[in-house]
PDB file of C-alpha atoms in Angstrom:
ATOM      1  CA  UNK A1413     124.579  60.255 135.953  1.00 45.00           C
ATOM      2  CA  UNK A1414     121.711  60.576 133.551  1.00 47.00           C
ATOM      3  CA  UNK A1415     122.133  61.893 130.007  1.00 48.00           C
ATOM      4  CA  UNK A1416     120.003  64.643 128.863  1.00 47.00           C
ATOM      5  CA  UNK A1417     118.891  64.424 125.154  1.00 46.00           C
ATOM      6  CA  UNK A1418     118.853  67.706 123.489  1.00 46.00           C
ATOM      7  CA  UNK A1419     116.321  68.699 120.790  1.00 44.00           C
ATOM      8  CA  UNK A1420     119.289  68.824 118.326  1.00 44.00           C
ATOM      9  CA  UNK A1421     120.380  65.483 119.075  1.00 44.00           C
ATOM     10  CA  UNK A1422     116.806  64.027 118.681  1.00 42.00           C
ATOM     11  CA  UNK A1423     116.643  65.762 115.468  1.00 41.00           C
ATOM     12  CA  UNK A1424     119.887  64.437 114.232  1.00 42.00           C
ATOM     13  CA  UNK A1425     118.864  60.868 115.170  1.00 42.00           C
ATOM     14  CA  UNK A1426     115.518  61.143 113.373  1.00 41.00           C
ATOM     15  CA  UNK A1427     117.433  62.290 110.270  1.00 38.00           C
ATOM     16  CA  UNK A1428     119.797  59.447 110.396  1.00 39.00           C
ATOM     17  CA  UNK A1429     117.027  56.886 110.576  1.00 40.00           C
ATOM     18  CA  UNK A1430     114.901  58.533 107.665  1.00 37.00           C
ATOM     19  CA  UNK A1431     116.156  57.689 104.149  1.00 39.00           C
ATOM     20  CA  UNK A1432     114.646  57.838 100.689  1.00 38.00           C
ATOM     21  CA  UNK A1433     114.117  54.307  99.135  1.00 40.00           C
ATOM     22  CA  UNK A1434     116.743  53.808  96.561  1.00 44.00           C
ATOM     23  CA  UNK A1435     115.440  52.645  93.043  1.00 47.00           C
ATOM     24  CA  UNK A1436     115.640  48.871  92.565  1.00 54.00           C
ATOM     25  CA  UNK A1437     117.200  47.250  89.520  1.00 75.00           C
ATOM     26  CA  UNK A1438     115.693  47.629  86.160  1.00 70.00           C
ATOM     27  CA  UNK A1439     115.549  43.865  85.789  1.00 75.00           C
ATOM     28  CA  UNK A1440     113.669  43.492  88.920  1.00 76.00           C
ATOM     29  CA  UNK A1441     111.300  46.349  88.071  1.00 74.00           C
ATOM     30  CA  UNK A1442     110.637  44.909  84.647  1.00 73.00           C
ATOM     31  CA  UNK A1443     109.805  41.469  86.085  1.00 78.00           C
ATOM     32  CA  UNK A1444     107.418  43.215  88.417  1.00 74.00           C
ATOM     33  CA  UNK A1445     105.724  44.894  85.672  1.00 76.00           C
ATOM     34  CA  UNK A1446     105.619  41.835  83.527  1.00 77.00           C
ATOM     35  CA  UNK A1447     103.799  39.951  86.231  1.00 80.00           C
ATOM     36  CA  UNK A1448     101.443  42.851  86.450  1.00 78.00           C
ATOM     37  CA  UNK A1449     100.557  42.733  82.866  1.00 74.00           C
ATOM     38  CA  UNK A1450     100.309  38.813  82.831  1.00 74.00           C
ATOM     39  CA  UNK A1451      98.029  38.865  85.798  1.00 78.00           C
ATOM     40  CA  UNK A1452      95.812  41.572  84.292  1.00 71.00           C
ATOM     41  CA  UNK A1453      95.438  39.437  81.020  1.00 70.00           C
ATOM     42  CA  UNK A1454      94.524  36.416  83.227  1.00 73.00           C
ATOM     43  CA  UNK A1455      92.007  38.442  85.111  1.00 72.00           C
ATOM     44  CA  UNK A1456      90.375  40.042  81.934  1.00 68.00           C
ATOM     45  CA  UNK A1457      90.679  37.323  79.233  1.00 72.00           C
ATOM     46  CA  UNK A1458      88.470  38.823  76.664  1.00 72.00           C
ATOM     47  CA  UNK A1459      91.323  40.624  74.810  1.00 70.00           C
ATOM     48  CA  UNK A1460      93.422  37.505  74.956  1.00 74.00           C
ATOM     49  CA  UNK A1461      90.672  35.342  73.540  1.00 81.00           C
ATOM     50  CA  UNK A1462      90.164  37.848  70.736  1.00 78.00           C
ATOM     51  CA  UNK A1463      93.915  37.712  70.038  1.00 81.00           C
ATOM     52  CA  UNK A1464      93.900  34.048  69.752  1.00 85.00           C
ATOM     53  CA  UNK A1465      90.569  33.627  67.989  1.00 89.00           C
ATOM     54  CA  UNK A1466      91.123  36.124  65.179  1.00 89.00           C
ATOM     55  CA  UNK A1467      94.049  34.342  63.335  1.00 91.00           C
ATOM     56  CA  UNK A1468      92.420  30.919  63.901  1.00 93.00           C
ATOM     57  CA  UNK A1469      89.279  32.201  62.391  1.00 92.00           C
ATOM     58  CA  UNK A1470      91.139  33.682  59.365  1.00 91.00           C
ATOM     59  CA  UNK A1471      92.793  30.314  58.908  1.00 93.00           C
ATOM     60  CA  UNK A1472      89.743  28.467  58.783  1.00 92.00           C
ATOM     61  CA  UNK A1473      87.880  31.066  56.589  1.00 91.00           C
ATOM     62  CA  UNK A1474      90.526  31.038  53.936  1.00 90.00           C
ATOM     63  CA  UNK A1475      91.174  27.395  53.960  1.00 89.00           C
ATOM     64  CA  UNK A1476      87.658  26.097  53.833  1.00 88.00           C
ATOM     65  CA  UNK A1477      85.618  29.036  52.242  1.00 84.00           C
ATOM     66  CA  UNK A1478      88.138  30.798  49.792  1.00 79.00           C
ATOM     67  CA  UNK A1479      90.803  28.175  49.706  1.00 73.00           C
ATOM     68  CA  UNK A1480      89.466  26.241  46.642  1.00 73.00           C
ATOM     69  CA  UNK A1481      89.111  29.249  44.475  1.00 73.00           C
ATOM     70  CA  UNK A1482      92.573  30.793  45.522  1.00 72.00           C
ATOM     71  CA  UNK A1483      94.422  27.530  45.169  1.00 70.00           C
ATOM     72  CA  UNK A1484      92.734  26.824  41.741  1.00 68.00           C
ATOM     73  CA  UNK A1485      94.107  30.131  40.446  1.00 61.00           C
ATOM     74  CA  UNK A1486      97.536  29.372  41.885  1.00 65.00           C
ATOM     75  CA  UNK A1487      97.533  25.971  40.217  1.00 59.00           C
ATOM     76  CA  UNK A1488      96.674  27.667  36.834  1.00 51.00           C
ATOM     77  CA  UNK A1489      99.723  29.973  37.218  1.00 48.00           C
ATOM     78  CA  UNK A1490     102.080  27.127  37.850  1.00 46.00           C
ATOM     79  CA  UNK A1491     101.865  27.555  41.698  1.00 49.00           C
ATOM     80  CA  UNK A1492     101.080  25.119  44.363  1.00 49.00           C
ATOM     81  CA  UNK A1493      98.107  22.788  43.648  1.00 45.00           C
ATOM     82  CA  UNK A1494      94.808  23.088  45.477  1.00 43.00           C
ATOM     83  CA  UNK A1495      95.704  20.229  47.825  1.00 52.00           C
ATOM     84  CA  UNK A1496      98.757  22.274  49.119  1.00 78.00           C
ATOM     85  CA  UNK A1497      96.961  25.598  49.526  1.00 87.00           C
ATOM     86  CA  UNK A1498      96.946  24.891  53.412  1.00 91.00           C
ATOM     87  CA  UNK A1499     100.764  24.629  53.526  1.00 91.00           C
ATOM     88  CA  UNK A1500     100.908  28.024  51.546  1.00 92.00           C
ATOM     89  CA  UNK A1501      98.557  29.677  53.759  1.00 92.00           C
ATOM     90  CA  UNK A1502      99.661  28.723  57.342  1.00 94.00           C
ATOM     91  CA  UNK A1503     103.066  30.800  57.417  1.00 94.00           C
ATOM     92  CA  UNK A1504     101.156  33.805  56.344  1.00 92.00           C
ATOM     93  CA  UNK A1505      98.506  33.261  59.047  1.00 94.00           C
ATOM     94  CA  UNK A1506     101.330  32.859  61.675  1.00 94.00           C
ATOM     95  CA  UNK A1507     102.569  36.403  60.731  1.00 92.00           C
ATOM     96  CA  UNK A1508      98.949  37.689  60.908  1.00 91.00           C
ATOM     97  CA  UNK A1509      98.788  36.300  64.585  1.00 92.00           C
ATOM     98  CA  UNK A1510     101.920  38.423  65.320  1.00 92.00           C
ATOM     99  CA  UNK A1511     100.335  41.534  63.741  1.00 89.00           C
ATOM    100  CA  UNK A1512      97.199  40.968  65.670  1.00 86.00           C
ATOM    101  CA  UNK A1513      99.152  41.535  68.938  1.00 84.00           C
ATOM    102  CA  UNK A1514      99.567  45.114  67.906  1.00 87.00           C
ATOM    103  CA  UNK A1515      96.063  46.008  68.766  1.00 85.00           C
ATOM    104  CA  UNK A1516      95.774  44.878  72.514  1.00 86.00           C
ATOM    105  CA  UNK A1517      99.086  46.276  73.176  1.00 87.00           C
ATOM    106  CA  UNK A1518      98.338  49.703  71.737  1.00 89.00           C
ATOM    107  CA  UNK A1519      94.970  49.896  73.509  1.00 86.00           C
ATOM    108  CA  UNK A1520      96.663  48.542  76.853  1.00 84.00           C
ATOM    109  CA  UNK A1521      99.399  51.125  76.693  1.00 86.00           C
ATOM    110  CA  UNK A1522      96.946  54.012  75.915  1.00 87.00           C
ATOM    111  CA  UNK A1523      94.591  52.997  78.853  1.00 84.00           C
ATOM    112  CA  UNK A1524      97.547  52.868  81.222  1.00 80.00           C
ATOM    113  CA  UNK A1525      98.694  56.371  80.130  1.00 82.00           C
ATOM    114  CA  UNK A1526      95.261  57.806  80.037  1.00 83.00           C
ATOM    115  CA  UNK A1527      93.790  56.400  83.419  1.00 80.00           C
ATOM    116  CA  UNK A1528      96.784  57.628  85.517  1.00 77.00           C
ATOM    117  CA  UNK A1529      98.427  54.421  86.579  1.00 75.00           C
ATOM    118  CA  UNK A1530     101.625  55.332  84.808  1.00 75.00           C
ATOM    119  CA  UNK A1531     101.542  58.845  86.538  1.00 72.00           C
ATOM    120  CA  UNK A1532     101.335  56.817  89.829  1.00 77.00           C
ATOM    121  CA  UNK A1533     104.359  54.674  88.826  1.00 75.00           C
ATOM    122  CA  UNK A1534     106.387  57.755  88.050  1.00 72.00           C
ATOM    123  CA  UNK A1535     106.113  58.801  91.608  1.00 72.00           C
ATOM    124  CA  UNK A1536     107.538  55.346  92.814  1.00 72.00           C
ATOM    125  CA  UNK A1537     111.434  54.609  93.210  1.00 69.00           C
ATOM    126  CA  UNK A1538     111.365  52.394  90.298  1.00 71.00           C
ATOM    127  CA  UNK A1539     113.082  52.490  86.908  1.00 69.00           C
ATOM    128  CA  UNK A1540     111.049  54.183  84.262  1.00 67.00           C
ATOM    129  CA  UNK A1541     111.882  52.052  81.377  1.00 73.00           C
ATOM    130  CA  UNK A1542     110.762  48.914  83.134  1.00 79.00           C
ATOM    131  CA  UNK A1543     107.115  50.104  82.871  1.00 80.00           C
ATOM    132  CA  UNK A1544     107.516  49.945  78.976  1.00 85.00           C
ATOM    133  CA  UNK A1545     109.794  46.774  79.116  1.00 86.00           C
ATOM    134  CA  UNK A1546     107.162  44.878  81.149  1.00 85.00           C
ATOM    135  CA  UNK A1547     104.462  45.682  78.956  1.00 85.00           C
ATOM    136  CA  UNK A1548     106.560  44.702  75.790  1.00 88.00           C
ATOM    137  CA  UNK A1549     107.642  41.383  77.035  1.00 89.00           C
ATOM    138  CA  UNK A1550     104.290  40.395  78.373  1.00 88.00           C
ATOM    139  CA  UNK A1551     102.777  41.194  74.834  1.00 88.00           C
ATOM    140  CA  UNK A1552     105.460  39.051  73.186  1.00 92.00           C
ATOM    141  CA  UNK A1553     104.608  36.105  75.533  1.00 90.00           C
ATOM    142  CA  UNK A1554     100.897  36.406  74.701  1.00 88.00           C
ATOM    143  CA  UNK A1555     101.724  36.420  71.005  1.00 91.00           C
ATOM    144  CA  UNK A1556     103.894  33.315  71.212  1.00 92.00           C
ATOM    145  CA  UNK A1557     101.023  31.392  73.007  1.00 90.00           C
ATOM    146  CA  UNK A1558      98.803  32.504  70.254  1.00 92.00           C
ATOM    147  CA  UNK A1559     101.299  31.129  67.730  1.00 94.00           C
ATOM    148  CA  UNK A1560     101.292  27.655  69.425  1.00 94.00           C
ATOM    149  CA  UNK A1561      97.486  27.490  69.294  1.00 94.00           C
ATOM    150  CA  UNK A1562      97.478  28.581  65.630  1.00 94.00           C
ATOM    151  CA  UNK A1563     100.050  25.922  64.703  1.00 95.00           C
ATOM    152  CA  UNK A1564      98.125  23.315  66.563  1.00 95.00           C
ATOM    153  CA  UNK A1565      94.822  23.975  64.818  1.00 95.00           C
ATOM    154  CA  UNK A1566      96.853  24.199  61.460  1.00 95.00           C
ATOM    155  CA  UNK A1567      98.097  20.703  61.935  1.00 94.00           C
ATOM    156  CA  UNK A1568      94.717  19.371  62.763  1.00 94.00           C
ATOM    157  CA  UNK A1569      93.259  20.637  59.524  1.00 92.00           C
ATOM    158  CA  UNK A1570      95.978  19.180  57.419  1.00 89.00           C
ATOM    159  CA  UNK A1571      99.071  21.531  57.407  1.00 92.00           C
ATOM    160  CA  UNK A1572     102.284  19.480  57.144  1.00 89.00           C
ATOM    161  CA  UNK A1573     105.842  20.700  57.264  1.00 89.00           C
ATOM    162  CA  UNK A1574     109.135  18.927  56.188  1.00 86.00           C
ATOM    163  CA  UNK A1575     111.238  21.394  58.239  1.00 88.00           C
ATOM    164  CA  UNK A1576     114.138  20.112  60.380  1.00 93.00           C
ATOM    165  CA  UNK A1577     114.524  21.200  64.082  1.00 93.00           C
ATOM    166  CA  UNK A1578     116.937  23.769  63.011  1.00 95.00           C
ATOM    167  CA  UNK A1579     114.684  25.294  60.648  1.00 95.00           C
ATOM    168  CA  UNK A1580     111.824  25.328  63.140  1.00 95.00           C
ATOM    169  CA  UNK A1581     114.165  27.109  65.556  1.00 96.00           C
ATOM    170  CA  UNK A1582     114.985  29.691  62.864  1.00 96.00           C
ATOM    171  CA  UNK A1583     111.333  30.224  62.176  1.00 95.00           C
ATOM    172  CA  UNK A1584     110.588  30.615  65.874  1.00 95.00           C
ATOM    173  CA  UNK A1585     113.432  33.209  66.107  1.00 95.00           C
ATOM    174  CA  UNK A1586     111.894  35.054  63.075  1.00 95.00           C
ATOM    175  CA  UNK A1587     108.363  35.006  64.763  1.00 96.00           C
ATOM    176  CA  UNK A1588     109.916  36.427  67.955  1.00 95.00           C
ATOM    177  CA  UNK A1589     111.966  39.158  66.100  1.00 95.00           C
ATOM    178  CA  UNK A1590     108.833  40.427  64.407  1.00 95.00           C
ATOM    179  CA  UNK A1591     106.621  40.125  67.486  1.00 94.00           C
ATOM    180  CA  UNK A1592     109.303  42.244  69.419  1.00 95.00           C
ATOM    181  CA  UNK A1593     109.479  44.799  66.631  1.00 95.00           C
ATOM    182  CA  UNK A1594     105.707  45.322  66.337  1.00 94.00           C
ATOM    183  CA  UNK A1595     105.192  45.280  70.022  1.00 94.00           C
ATOM    184  CA  UNK A1596     107.788  48.181  70.569  1.00 94.00           C
ATOM    185  CA  UNK A1597     105.989  49.976  67.618  1.00 94.00           C
ATOM    186  CA  UNK A1598     102.629  49.469  69.368  1.00 92.00           C
ATOM    187  CA  UNK A1599     103.978  50.801  72.668  1.00 92.00           C
ATOM    188  CA  UNK A1600     105.058  53.913  71.046  1.00 92.00           C
ATOM    189  CA  UNK A1601     101.658  54.150  69.287  1.00 92.00           C
ATOM    190  CA  UNK A1602      99.838  53.572  72.467  1.00 89.00           C
ATOM    191  CA  UNK A1603     101.478  56.685  74.011  1.00 89.00           C
ATOM    192  CA  UNK A1604     100.912  58.796  70.986  1.00 88.00           C
ATOM    193  CA  UNK A1605      97.245  58.571  70.875  1.00 86.00           C
ATOM    194  CA  UNK A1606      94.992  60.125  73.546  1.00 83.00           C
ATOM    195  CA  UNK A1607      91.943  57.692  73.826  1.00 84.00           C
ATOM    196  CA  UNK A1608      91.762  53.789  73.580  1.00 79.00           C
ATOM    197  CA  UNK A1609      89.129  54.163  70.807  1.00 78.00           C
ATOM    198  CA  UNK A1610      91.648  56.055  68.831  1.00 82.00           C
ATOM    199  CA  UNK A1611      94.381  53.480  69.533  1.00 80.00           C
ATOM    200  CA  UNK A1612      92.318  50.673  68.045  1.00 77.00           C
ATOM    201  CA  UNK A1613      92.121  52.827  64.696  1.00 82.00           C
ATOM    202  CA  UNK A1614      95.933  53.388  64.692  1.00 85.00           C
ATOM    203  CA  UNK A1615      96.720  49.786  64.932  1.00 81.00           C
ATOM    204  CA  UNK A1616      94.469  48.430  62.309  1.00 83.00           C
ATOM    205  CA  UNK A1617      96.995  49.004  59.383  1.00 84.00           C
ATOM    206  CA  UNK A1618      99.551  46.702  61.092  1.00 82.00           C
ATOM    207  CA  UNK A1619      96.878  44.056  62.046  1.00 80.00           C
ATOM    208  CA  UNK A1620      94.831  43.717  58.864  1.00 82.00           C
ATOM    209  CA  UNK A1621      95.735  46.194  55.993  1.00 87.00           C
ATOM    210  CA  UNK A1622      99.400  45.306  55.389  1.00 90.00           C
ATOM    211  CA  UNK A1623      98.799  41.515  55.635  1.00 90.00           C
ATOM    212  CA  UNK A1624      96.270  41.692  52.785  1.00 90.00           C
ATOM    213  CA  UNK A1625      98.725  43.790  50.766  1.00 90.00           C
ATOM    214  CA  UNK A1626     101.358  41.175  50.897  1.00 92.00           C
ATOM    215  CA  UNK A1627     101.750  37.448  49.753  1.00 90.00           C
ATOM    216  CA  UNK A1628     100.060  36.026  52.840  1.00 91.00           C
ATOM    217  CA  UNK A1629      97.204  34.809  50.795  1.00 90.00           C
ATOM    218  CA  UNK A1630      98.303  34.892  47.195  1.00 87.00           C
ATOM    219  CA  UNK A1631     101.541  34.936  45.224  1.00 89.00           C
ATOM    220  CA  UNK A1632     103.128  38.029  44.136  1.00 89.00           C
ATOM    221  CA  UNK A1633     102.890  37.103  40.531  1.00 87.00           C
ATOM    222  CA  UNK A1634      98.973  37.300  40.823  1.00 84.00           C
ATOM    223  CA  UNK A1635      99.177  41.023  41.681  1.00 88.00           C
ATOM    224  CA  UNK A1636      98.861  44.033  39.225  1.00 87.00           C
ATOM    225  CA  UNK A1637     102.240  45.606  38.730  1.00 84.00           C
ATOM    226  CA  UNK A1638     101.833  48.730  41.036  1.00 86.00           C
ATOM    227  CA  UNK A1639     100.630  46.581  43.862  1.00 89.00           C
ATOM    228  CA  UNK A1640     103.271  43.908  43.331  1.00 91.00           C
ATOM    229  CA  UNK A1641     106.173  46.484  43.608  1.00 91.00           C
ATOM    230  CA  UNK A1642     104.789  47.565  46.952  1.00 93.00           C
ATOM    231  CA  UNK A1643     104.087  44.119  48.278  1.00 92.00           C
ATOM    232  CA  UNK A1644     107.419  42.648  47.641  1.00 91.00           C
ATOM    233  CA  UNK A1645     109.233  45.230  49.584  1.00 92.00           C
ATOM    234  CA  UNK A1646     106.968  45.688  52.596  1.00 92.00           C
ATOM    235  CA  UNK A1647     107.816  43.749  55.840  1.00 93.00           C
ATOM    236  CA  UNK A1648     104.880  41.233  55.851  1.00 94.00           C
ATOM    237  CA  UNK A1649     105.881  39.807  52.511  1.00 94.00           C
ATOM    238  CA  UNK A1650     109.495  39.565  53.534  1.00 95.00           C
ATOM    239  CA  UNK A1651     108.711  37.713  56.803  1.00 96.00           C
ATOM    240  CA  UNK A1652     105.999  35.603  55.216  1.00 95.00           C
ATOM    241  CA  UNK A1653     108.222  34.370  52.407  1.00 95.00           C
ATOM    242  CA  UNK A1654     111.165  33.661  54.744  1.00 96.00           C
ATOM    243  CA  UNK A1655     108.903  31.857  57.089  1.00 95.00           C
ATOM    244  CA  UNK A1656     107.300  29.931  54.221  1.00 94.00           C
ATOM    245  CA  UNK A1657     110.687  28.996  52.951  1.00 94.00           C
ATOM    246  CA  UNK A1658     111.838  27.665  56.403  1.00 94.00           C
ATOM    247  CA  UNK A1659     108.651  25.709  56.946  1.00 94.00           C
ATOM    248  CA  UNK A1660     107.702  24.438  53.548  1.00 91.00           C
ATOM    249  CA  UNK A1661     110.896  24.408  51.646  1.00 89.00           C
ATOM    250  CA  UNK A1662     110.244  27.134  49.126  1.00 90.00           C
ATOM    251  CA  UNK A1663     112.883  29.471  47.890  1.00 90.00           C
ATOM    252  CA  UNK A1664     113.763  32.423  50.303  1.00 92.00           C
ATOM    253  CA  UNK A1665     116.274  34.263  48.274  1.00 90.00           C
ATOM    254  CA  UNK A1666     116.544  37.928  49.131  1.00 92.00           C
ATOM    255  CA  UNK A1667     113.659  37.777  51.405  1.00 95.00           C
ATOM    256  CA  UNK A1668     115.687  36.446  54.267  1.00 94.00           C
ATOM    257  CA  UNK A1669     118.033  39.338  54.658  1.00 95.00           C
ATOM    258  CA  UNK A1670     115.120  41.738  54.038  1.00 95.00           C
ATOM    259  CA  UNK A1671     113.056  40.192  56.865  1.00 95.00           C
ATOM    260  CA  UNK A1672     115.806  40.396  59.422  1.00 96.00           C
ATOM    261  CA  UNK A1673     116.693  43.971  58.252  1.00 96.00           C
ATOM    262  CA  UNK A1674     113.043  44.999  58.681  1.00 96.00           C
ATOM    263  CA  UNK A1675     112.797  43.396  62.024  1.00 95.00           C
ATOM    264  CA  UNK A1676     115.871  44.987  63.362  1.00 96.00           C
ATOM    265  CA  UNK A1677     114.969  48.444  61.892  1.00 96.00           C
ATOM    266  CA  UNK A1678     111.272  48.459  63.211  1.00 95.00           C
ATOM    267  CA  UNK A1679     112.278  47.138  66.553  1.00 95.00           C
ATOM    268  CA  UNK A1680     115.098  49.785  67.039  1.00 96.00           C
ATOM    269  CA  UNK A1681     112.793  52.424  65.813  1.00 95.00           C
ATOM    270  CA  UNK A1682     109.879  51.502  67.981  1.00 94.00           C
ATOM    271  CA  UNK A1683     112.113  51.076  71.101  1.00 94.00           C
ATOM    272  CA  UNK A1684     113.621  54.537  70.704  1.00 94.00           C
ATOM    273  CA  UNK A1685     110.360  56.185  69.767  1.00 94.00           C
ATOM    274  CA  UNK A1686     108.492  54.757  72.753  1.00 91.00           C
ATOM    275  CA  UNK A1687     111.305  55.725  75.206  1.00 90.00           C
ATOM    276  CA  UNK A1688     111.413  59.172  73.680  1.00 91.00           C
ATOM    277  CA  UNK A1689     107.554  59.652  74.215  1.00 90.00           C
ATOM    278  CA  UNK A1690     107.694  58.076  77.682  1.00 86.00           C
ATOM    279  CA  UNK A1691     110.570  60.622  78.801  1.00 84.00           C
ATOM    280  CA  UNK A1692     108.493  63.444  77.051  1.00 80.00           C
ATOM    281  CA  UNK A1693     105.568  62.640  79.134  1.00 65.00           C
ATOM    282  CA  UNK A1694     107.534  62.783  82.387  1.00 55.00           C
ATOM    283  CA  UNK A1695     108.375  66.377  81.748  1.00 52.00           C
ATOM    284  CA  UNK A1696     105.034  67.705  81.164  1.00 51.00           C
TER     285      UNK A1696
END
């Protein structure tokens, strides 16, 4: 006896077979976005090359062009001698390498937001925060690669460190902390601006201005009073003096806790700000 399939039964069967894809895990989505960003950086290496070359150029410039004058002035103040200026300079340049990562991250996030790729991602069954997490982790990885190149060049031109493995590990952790903090801040800034051209201007203070208003190139004692008070409490000085102490054995003092405090505060602020802007964009 044959079975007659009614329209209602056919409809019920079709509904049973049709389902909406469930969102995959946040970790899996973040790894996917991380691979996307790393592949993008490999296919379009201009920004990565700029990210690596800028701190190396600053290292060579200040060591070979301005180093003699600056180190002579420091020697006259009772600071490090002229032959040790490279040891004084390198920790600050490493922090500038971290700061230089703010620019490509801000521009990259702004480009994704304005060109529609993020709007496309929002229509997919993926965890929304993974879009930001993948971008942030990719930026930190690129910054750490830059750090390795800068350290290599620094050793080639005469930098020497008496740091123990534990101190090198602490220095690496400090660099990762600052990179993470500034990266999340850059992710927030990239969503705030409306054009990539404006993104580069917004990132400029974190890449160039603050390092020059810190102890990256000269000691705090050489600055006028009003500038010294600002410089000694801003993040770049705290990170630079802590890193300098770990790598060259100078006194760290209050700068250690201050650096960790700045790093945690900026990372938390940037993360929460970036997530808030992303959620607000989804409701528009």
